[in-house]
Amino acid sequence: MPGKDALLIIDVQNDFCPGGALAVAEGDRVVPVLNRCIDKFRKANLPIFATRDWHPEKTSHFVTGGGQWPPHCIRGTRGAEFHPDLKLGNDVVVISGGTGPDEEGYSAFDGKDSSGAALADLLRGRGVERIFMGGLATDYCVKFSVLDGLKEGFKIVLIEDAVRGVNLQPGDSERAISEMVRAGAQKIKDQSFLPL
Ligand code: VGL
């Protein structure tokens, strides 16, 4: 794997996993796949970023504030925590999104680290040119993050077996993947780059 690669893990939080407030079917199935990716990137000393939906209690993103979604990923709650089996460590940069009362926060590129730095600047600062992405949910945060990453000029590789979708309408995830590929994303299964 060339030195200009990074791993970006999107919103693998309890509320998006089975039993959570906005559970994605099989959401937890991405965890072992992403853990193998984390091992690879960690061993190769390549940067790893993990985003989290980090909402206030009251936001126009929730049905309770006039939006579309049941309350989920309210910061400070268990639902907002990363899935406990995800092998995150101190070396992983956490990016928080949807923090304002009027923010949908779908795209990782609207998120910030703990010092307020934007994701694109952090990536460029590390010399990243290509981003491997996986997480939740295919048809929302993953899709918007992939499309924004391409607009920002990064090469994007979608790890297909490391994503799951909400599928409010049947087929939303497949349509989202087609849209990402049409926009210029490459898609792979993690096994295809694991034995480096
Ligand atoms: C997401 C729906 C609502 C996501 C966030 O992380 O994909 N989906 N909020």
PDB file of C-alpha atoms and ligand atoms in Angstrom:
ATOM      1  CA  MET A   1       0.000   0.000   0.000  1.00  0.00           C
ATOM      2  CA  PRO A   2       1.551   3.344  -0.951  1.00  0.00           C
ATOM      3  CA  GLY A   3       2.357   5.811   1.842  1.00  0.00           C
ATOM      4  CA  LYS A   4      -0.319   8.291   0.823  1.00  0.00           C
ATOM      5  CA  ASP A   5      -3.247   6.189   2.046  1.00  0.00           C
ATOM      6  CA  ALA A   6      -5.575   6.694   5.020  1.00  0.00           C
ATOM      7  CA  LEU A   7      -8.449   4.719   6.515  1.00  0.00           C
ATOM      8  CA  LEU A   8     -11.663   6.584   7.290  1.00  0.00           C
ATOM      9  CA  ILE A   9     -14.240   4.753   9.422  1.00  0.00           C
ATOM     10  CA  ILE A  10     -17.694   6.294   9.350  1.00  0.00           C
ATOM     11  CA  ASP A  11     -20.053   6.340  12.358  1.00  0.00           C
ATOM     12  CA  VAL A  12     -19.660   2.811  13.731  1.00  0.00           C
ATOM     13  CA  GLN A  13     -21.656   3.764  16.823  1.00  0.00           C
ATOM     14  CA  ASN A  14     -24.015   1.799  19.068  1.00  0.00           C
ATOM     15  CA  ASP A  15     -27.135   3.653  17.868  1.00  0.00           C
ATOM     16  CA  PHE A  16     -26.506   2.528  14.278  1.00  0.00           C
ATOM     17  CA  CYS A  17     -26.030  -1.105  15.325  1.00  0.00           C
ATOM     18  CA  PRO A  18     -28.697  -3.705  16.201  1.00  0.00           C
ATOM     19  CA  GLY A  19     -30.460  -2.612  19.406  1.00  0.00           C
ATOM     20  CA  GLY A  20     -29.627   1.051  18.795  1.00  0.00           C
ATOM     21  CA  ALA A  21     -31.962   4.016  18.309  1.00  0.00           C
ATOM     22  CA  LEU A  22     -31.445   4.102  14.531  1.00  0.00           C
ATOM     23  CA  ALA A  23     -30.308   0.544  13.955  1.00  0.00           C
ATOM     24  CA  VAL A  24     -28.958  -0.370  10.535  1.00  0.00           C
ATOM     25  CA  ALA A  25     -29.594  -4.034   9.650  1.00  0.00           C
ATOM     26  CA  GLU A  26     -26.350  -5.970  10.247  1.00  0.00           C
ATOM     27  CA  GLY A  27     -24.623  -2.716  11.200  1.00  0.00           C
ATOM     28  CA  ASP A  28     -22.350  -4.588  13.603  1.00  0.00           C
ATOM     29  CA  ARG A  29     -21.163  -6.895  10.806  1.00  0.00           C
ATOM     30  CA  VAL A  30     -18.833  -4.142   9.592  1.00  0.00           C
ATOM     31  CA  VAL A  31     -16.832  -4.315  12.828  1.00  0.00           C
ATOM     32  CA  PRO A  32     -14.655  -7.410  12.158  1.00  0.00           C
ATOM     33  CA  VAL A  33     -13.986  -6.272   8.597  1.00  0.00           C
ATOM     34  CA  LEU A  34     -12.959  -2.815   9.765  1.00  0.00           C
ATOM     35  CA  ASN A  35     -10.842  -4.297  12.548  1.00  0.00           C
ATOM     36  CA  ARG A  36      -8.803  -6.168   9.927  1.00  0.00           C
ATOM     37  CA  CYS A  37      -8.410  -2.908   8.022  1.00  0.00           C
ATOM     38  CA  ILE A  38      -7.341  -1.118  11.219  1.00  0.00           C
ATOM     39  CA  ASP A  39      -4.669  -3.772  11.836  1.00  0.00           C
ATOM     40  CA  LYS A  40      -3.315  -3.339   8.334  1.00  0.00           C
ATOM     41  CA  PHE A  41      -3.186   0.435   8.431  1.00  0.00           C
ATOM     42  CA  ARG A  42      -1.764   0.459  11.938  1.00  0.00           C
ATOM     43  CA  LYS A  43       1.022  -1.962  10.994  1.00  0.00           C
ATOM     44  CA  ALA A  44       1.843   0.110   7.917  1.00  0.00           C
ATOM     45  CA  ASN A  45       1.893   3.255  10.065  1.00  0.00           C
ATOM     46  CA  LEU A  46      -0.816   4.866   7.945  1.00  0.00           C
ATOM     47  CA  PRO A  47      -3.290   7.348   9.438  1.00  0.00           C
ATOM     48  CA  ILE A  48      -6.678   6.180  10.698  1.00  0.00           C
ATOM     49  CA  PHE A  49      -9.656   8.477  11.230  1.00  0.00           C
ATOM     50  CA  ALA A  50     -13.018   7.565  12.786  1.00  0.00           C
ATOM     51  CA  THR A  51     -16.059   9.807  12.541  1.00  0.00           C
ATOM     52  CA  ARG A  52     -18.918   9.920  14.969  1.00  0.00           C
ATOM     53  CA  ASP A  53     -22.363  11.470  14.781  1.00  0.00           C
ATOM     54  CA  TRP A  54     -22.293  13.757  17.824  1.00  0.00           C
ATOM     55  CA  HIS A  55     -25.654  15.435  18.154  1.00  0.00           C
ATOM     56  CA  PRO A  56     -27.034  17.773  20.785  1.00  0.00           C
ATOM     57  CA  GLU A  57     -30.244  16.679  22.535  1.00  0.00           C
ATOM     58  CA  LYS A  58     -32.305  19.128  20.487  1.00  0.00           C
ATOM     59  CA  THR A  59     -31.646  19.378  16.775  1.00  0.00           C
ATOM     60  CA  SER A  60     -33.645  19.914  13.586  1.00  0.00           C
ATOM     61  CA  HIS A  61     -32.119  16.593  12.441  1.00  0.00           C
ATOM     62  CA  PHE A  62     -34.477  14.675  14.786  1.00  0.00           C
ATOM     63  CA  VAL A  63     -38.257  14.190  14.407  1.00  0.00           C
ATOM     64  CA  THR A  64     -38.550  15.943  17.761  1.00  0.00           C
ATOM     65  CA  GLY A  65     -37.083  19.063  16.085  1.00  0.00           C
ATOM     66  CA  GLY A  66     -38.982  18.789  12.800  1.00  0.00           C
ATOM     67  CA  GLY A  67     -36.503  16.495  11.029  1.00  0.00           C
ATOM     68  CA  GLN A  68     -36.492  12.986   9.655  1.00  0.00           C
ATOM     69  CA  TRP A  69     -34.776  10.786  12.217  1.00  0.00           C
ATOM     70  CA  PRO A  70     -35.508   9.372  15.655  1.00  0.00           C
ATOM     71  CA  PRO A  71     -33.154  10.866  18.257  1.00  0.00           C
ATOM     72  CA  HIS A  72     -29.800   9.062  17.994  1.00  0.00           C
ATOM     73  CA  CYS A  73     -26.104   9.542  18.790  1.00  0.00           C
ATOM     74  CA  ILE A  74     -26.735  12.218  21.408  1.00  0.00           C
ATOM     75  CA  ARG A  75     -23.294  13.091  22.677  1.00  0.00           C
ATOM     76  CA  GLY A  76     -22.485  11.707  26.089  1.00  0.00           C
ATOM     77  CA  THR A  77     -24.942   8.805  25.758  1.00  0.00           C
ATOM     78  CA  ARG A  78     -24.094   5.130  25.300  1.00  0.00           C
ATOM     79  CA  GLY A  79     -25.757   5.180  21.888  1.00  0.00           C
ATOM     80  CA  ALA A  80     -23.222   7.740  20.707  1.00  0.00           C
ATOM     81  CA  GLU A  81     -20.239   5.622  21.754  1.00  0.00           C
ATOM     82  CA  PHE A  82     -18.284   3.668  19.185  1.00  0.00           C
ATOM     83  CA  HIS A  83     -19.163  -0.021  18.957  1.00  0.00           C
ATOM     84  CA  PRO A  84     -17.229  -1.584  21.847  1.00  0.00           C
ATOM     85  CA  ASP A  85     -15.537  -4.211  19.631  1.00  0.00           C
ATOM     86  CA  LEU A  86     -14.076  -1.699  17.189  1.00  0.00           C
ATOM     87  CA  LYS A  87     -10.314  -1.678  17.785  1.00  0.00           C
ATOM     88  CA  LEU A  88      -9.815   2.047  18.068  1.00  0.00           C
ATOM     89  CA  GLY A  89      -6.757   3.291  19.935  1.00  0.00           C
ATOM     90  CA  ASN A  90      -5.034   6.550  20.795  1.00  0.00           C
ATOM     91  CA  ASP A  91      -3.555   6.630  17.331  1.00  0.00           C
ATOM     92  CA  VAL A  92      -7.013   7.077  15.762  1.00  0.00           C
ATOM     93  CA  VAL A  93      -8.147  10.642  15.103  1.00  0.00           C
ATOM     94  CA  VAL A  94     -11.804  11.108  16.084  1.00  0.00           C
ATOM     95  CA  ILE A  95     -13.883  13.446  13.920  1.00  0.00           C
ATOM     96  CA  SER A  96     -17.213  14.674  15.329  1.00  0.00           C
ATOM     97  CA  GLY A  97     -20.092  15.797  13.109  1.00  0.00           C
ATOM     98  CA  GLY A  98     -23.673  17.015  13.365  1.00  0.00           C
ATOM     99  CA  THR A  99     -22.742  18.924  16.511  1.00  0.00           C
ATOM    100  CA  GLY A 100     -24.816  22.051  15.793  1.00  0.00           C
ATOM    101  CA  PRO A 101     -28.591  22.359  16.385  1.00  0.00           C
ATOM    102  CA  ASP A 102     -29.278  22.775  12.651  1.00  0.00           C
ATOM    103  CA  GLU A 103     -26.790  20.376  11.131  1.00  0.00           C
ATOM    104  CA  GLU A 104     -27.588  17.080   9.438  1.00  0.00           C
ATOM    105  CA  GLY A 105     -23.880  16.307   9.579  1.00  0.00           C
ATOM    106  CA  TYR A 106     -23.977  13.533   6.988  1.00  0.00           C
ATOM    107  CA  SER A 107     -20.550  14.207   5.493  1.00  0.00           C
ATOM    108  CA  ALA A 108     -17.319  13.429   7.330  1.00  0.00           C
ATOM    109  CA  PHE A 109     -15.909  16.470   5.558  1.00  0.00           C
ATOM    110  CA  ASP A 110     -18.187  18.720   7.631  1.00  0.00           C
ATOM    111  CA  GLY A 111     -16.725  17.201  10.813  1.00  0.00           C
ATOM    112  CA  LYS A 112     -13.929  18.435  13.055  1.00  0.00           C
ATOM    113  CA  ASP A 113     -11.347  16.936  15.374  1.00  0.00           C
ATOM    114  CA  SER A 114     -11.126  17.882  19.065  1.00  0.00           C
ATOM    115  CA  SER A 115      -9.135  21.025  18.222  1.00  0.00           C
ATOM    116  CA  GLY A 116     -11.665  22.178  15.619  1.00  0.00           C
ATOM    117  CA  ALA A 117      -9.563  21.214  12.586  1.00  0.00           C
ATOM    118  CA  ALA A 118     -11.479  20.104   9.492  1.00  0.00           C
ATOM    119  CA  LEU A 119     -10.997  16.591   8.128  1.00  0.00           C
ATOM    120  CA  ALA A 120      -9.750  17.661   4.672  1.00  0.00           C
ATOM    121  CA  ASP A 121      -7.025  19.827   6.250  1.00  0.00           C
ATOM    122  CA  LEU A 122      -5.961  17.017   8.576  1.00  0.00           C
ATOM    123  CA  LEU A 123      -5.736  14.601   5.653  1.00  0.00           C
ATOM    124  CA  ARG A 124      -3.745  16.996   3.499  1.00  0.00           C
ATOM    125  CA  GLY A 125      -1.493  17.756   6.457  1.00  0.00           C
ATOM    126  CA  ARG A 126      -0.625  14.057   6.595  1.00  0.00           C
ATOM    127  CA  GLY A 127       0.021  13.909   2.842  1.00  0.00           C
ATOM    128  CA  VAL A 128      -2.983  11.691   2.192  1.00  0.00           C
ATOM    129  CA  GLU A 129      -4.079  11.274  -1.413  1.00  0.00           C
ATOM    130  CA  ARG A 130      -6.252   8.170  -1.239  1.00  0.00           C
ATOM    131  CA  ILE A 131      -8.868   7.315   1.382  1.00  0.00           C
ATOM    132  CA  PHE A 132     -10.218   3.833   2.089  1.00  0.00           C
ATOM    133  CA  MET A 133     -13.703   4.183   3.550  1.00  0.00           C
ATOM    134  CA  GLY A 134     -16.168   1.946   5.357  1.00  0.00           C
ATOM    135  CA  GLY A 135     -18.811   2.160   8.062  1.00  0.00           C
ATOM    136  CA  LEU A 136     -22.417   3.284   8.486  1.00  0.00           C
ATOM    137  CA  ALA A 137     -24.613   4.076   6.779  1.00  0.00           C
ATOM    138  CA  THR A 138     -24.026   3.341   3.072  1.00  0.00           C
ATOM    139  CA  ASP A 139     -26.920   5.502   1.875  1.00  0.00           C
ATOM    140  CA  TYR A 140     -26.269   8.532   4.130  1.00  0.00           C
ATOM    141  CA  CYS A 141     -23.014   9.331   5.877  1.00  0.00           C
ATOM    142  CA  VAL A 142     -20.863   6.989   3.795  1.00  0.00           C
ATOM    143  CA  LYS A 143     -22.341   8.237   0.533  1.00  0.00           C
ATOM    144  CA  PHE A 144     -22.032  11.936   1.376  1.00  0.00           C
ATOM    145  CA  SER A 145     -18.507  11.443   2.710  1.00  0.00           C
ATOM    146  CA  VAL A 146     -17.393   9.600  -0.426  1.00  0.00           C
ATOM    147  CA  LEU A 147     -18.917  12.235  -2.734  1.00  0.00           C
ATOM    148  CA  ASP A 148     -17.390  15.113  -0.733  1.00  0.00           C
ATOM    149  CA  GLY A 149     -14.011  13.383  -0.583  1.00  0.00           C
ATOM    150  CA  LEU A 150     -14.003  13.112  -4.371  1.00  0.00           C
ATOM    151  CA  LYS A 151     -14.971  16.799  -4.651  1.00  0.00           C
ATOM    152  CA  GLU A 152     -12.066  17.631  -2.333  1.00  0.00           C
ATOM    153  CA  GLY A 153      -9.767  15.914  -4.810  1.00  0.00           C
ATOM    154  CA  PHE A 154      -9.003  12.684  -2.929  1.00  0.00           C
ATOM    155  CA  LYS A 155      -9.062   9.255  -4.526  1.00  0.00           C
ATOM    156  CA  ILE A 156     -11.688   7.211  -2.723  1.00  0.00           C
ATOM    157  CA  VAL A 157     -11.868   3.468  -2.280  1.00  0.00           C
ATOM    158  CA  LEU A 158     -15.102   2.110  -0.826  1.00  0.00           C
ATOM    159  CA  ILE A 159     -14.602  -1.101   1.154  1.00  0.00           C
ATOM    160  CA  GLU A 160     -17.795  -2.775   0.033  1.00  0.00           C
ATOM    161  CA  ASP A 161     -18.040  -5.451   2.709  1.00  0.00           C
ATOM    162  CA  ALA A 162     -17.384  -2.850   5.416  1.00  0.00           C
ATOM    163  CA  VAL A 163     -20.597  -0.881   4.816  1.00  0.00           C
ATOM    164  CA  ARG A 164     -24.292  -1.385   5.574  1.00  0.00           C
ATOM    165  CA  GLY A 165     -27.241   0.871   4.749  1.00  0.00           C
ATOM    166  CA  VAL A 166     -30.431   2.219   6.314  1.00  0.00           C
ATOM    167  CA  ASN A 167     -32.527   1.358   3.228  1.00  0.00           C
ATOM    168  CA  LEU A 168     -35.583   3.481   4.013  1.00  0.00           C
ATOM    169  CA  GLN A 169     -36.555   2.448   0.477  1.00  0.00           C
ATOM    170  CA  PRO A 170     -35.477  -1.012  -0.654  1.00  0.00           C
ATOM    171  CA  GLY A 171     -32.397  -0.714  -2.855  1.00  0.00           C
ATOM    172  CA  ASP A 172     -31.171   2.603  -1.427  1.00  0.00           C
ATOM    173  CA  SER A 173     -27.778   1.107  -0.584  1.00  0.00           C
ATOM    174  CA  GLU A 174     -27.195  -0.338  -4.049  1.00  0.00           C
ATOM    175  CA  ARG A 175     -28.244   2.961  -5.610  1.00  0.00           C
ATOM    176  CA  ALA A 176     -25.890   4.826  -3.283  1.00  0.00           C
ATOM    177  CA  ILE A 177     -22.994   2.549  -4.270  1.00  0.00           C
ATOM    178  CA  SER A 178     -23.744   3.081  -7.982  1.00  0.00           C
ATOM    179  CA  GLU A 179     -23.811   6.833  -7.414  1.00  0.00           C
ATOM    180  CA  MET A 180     -20.436   6.730  -5.624  1.00  0.00           C
ATOM    181  CA  VAL A 181     -18.874   4.649  -8.397  1.00  0.00           C
ATOM    182  CA  ARG A 182     -20.322   6.926 -11.081  1.00  0.00           C
ATOM    183  CA  ALA A 183     -18.791   9.902  -9.272  1.00  0.00           C
ATOM    184  CA  GLY A 184     -15.362   8.247  -9.433  1.00  0.00           C
ATOM    185  CA  ALA A 185     -15.019   6.020  -6.362  1.00  0.00           C
ATOM    186  CA  GLN A 186     -13.368   2.639  -6.685  1.00  0.00           C
ATOM    187  CA  LYS A 187     -14.868  -0.281  -4.765  1.00  0.00           C
ATOM    188  CA  ILE A 188     -13.103  -3.267  -3.327  1.00  0.00           C
ATOM    189  CA  LYS A 189     -13.629  -6.004  -0.788  1.00  0.00           C
ATOM    190  CA  ASP A 190     -11.173  -5.783   2.088  1.00  0.00           C
ATOM    191  CA  GLN A 191      -9.600  -9.141   1.228  1.00  0.00           C
ATOM    192  CA  SER A 192      -8.366  -7.739  -2.046  1.00  0.00           C
ATOM    193  CA  PHE A 193      -5.911  -5.435  -0.312  1.00  0.00           C
ATOM    194  CA  LEU A 194      -5.287  -7.261   2.951  1.00  0.00           C
ATOM    195  CA  PRO A 195      -2.379  -9.509   1.931  1.00  0.00           C
ATOM    196  CA  LEU A 196      -0.147  -6.545   1.086  1.00  0.00           C
TER     197      LEU A 196
HETATM  198  C1  VGL B   1     -26.767   8.624   9.446  1.00  0.00           C
HETATM  199  C2  VGL B   1     -29.023   8.678   9.201  1.00  0.00           C
HETATM  200  C3  VGL B   1     -29.121   9.708  10.080  1.00  0.00           C
HETATM  201  C4  VGL B   1     -25.472   7.985   9.074  1.00  0.00           C
HETATM  202  C5  VGL B   1     -26.834   9.662  10.325  1.00  0.00           C
HETATM  203  O1  VGL B   1     -24.534   7.987   9.903  1.00  0.00           O
HETATM  204  O2  VGL B   1     -25.380   7.480   7.962  1.00  0.00           O
HETATM  205  N1  VGL B   1     -27.857   8.149   8.887  1.00  0.00           N
HETATM  206  N2  VGL B   1     -28.021  10.190  10.644  1.00  0.00           N
END
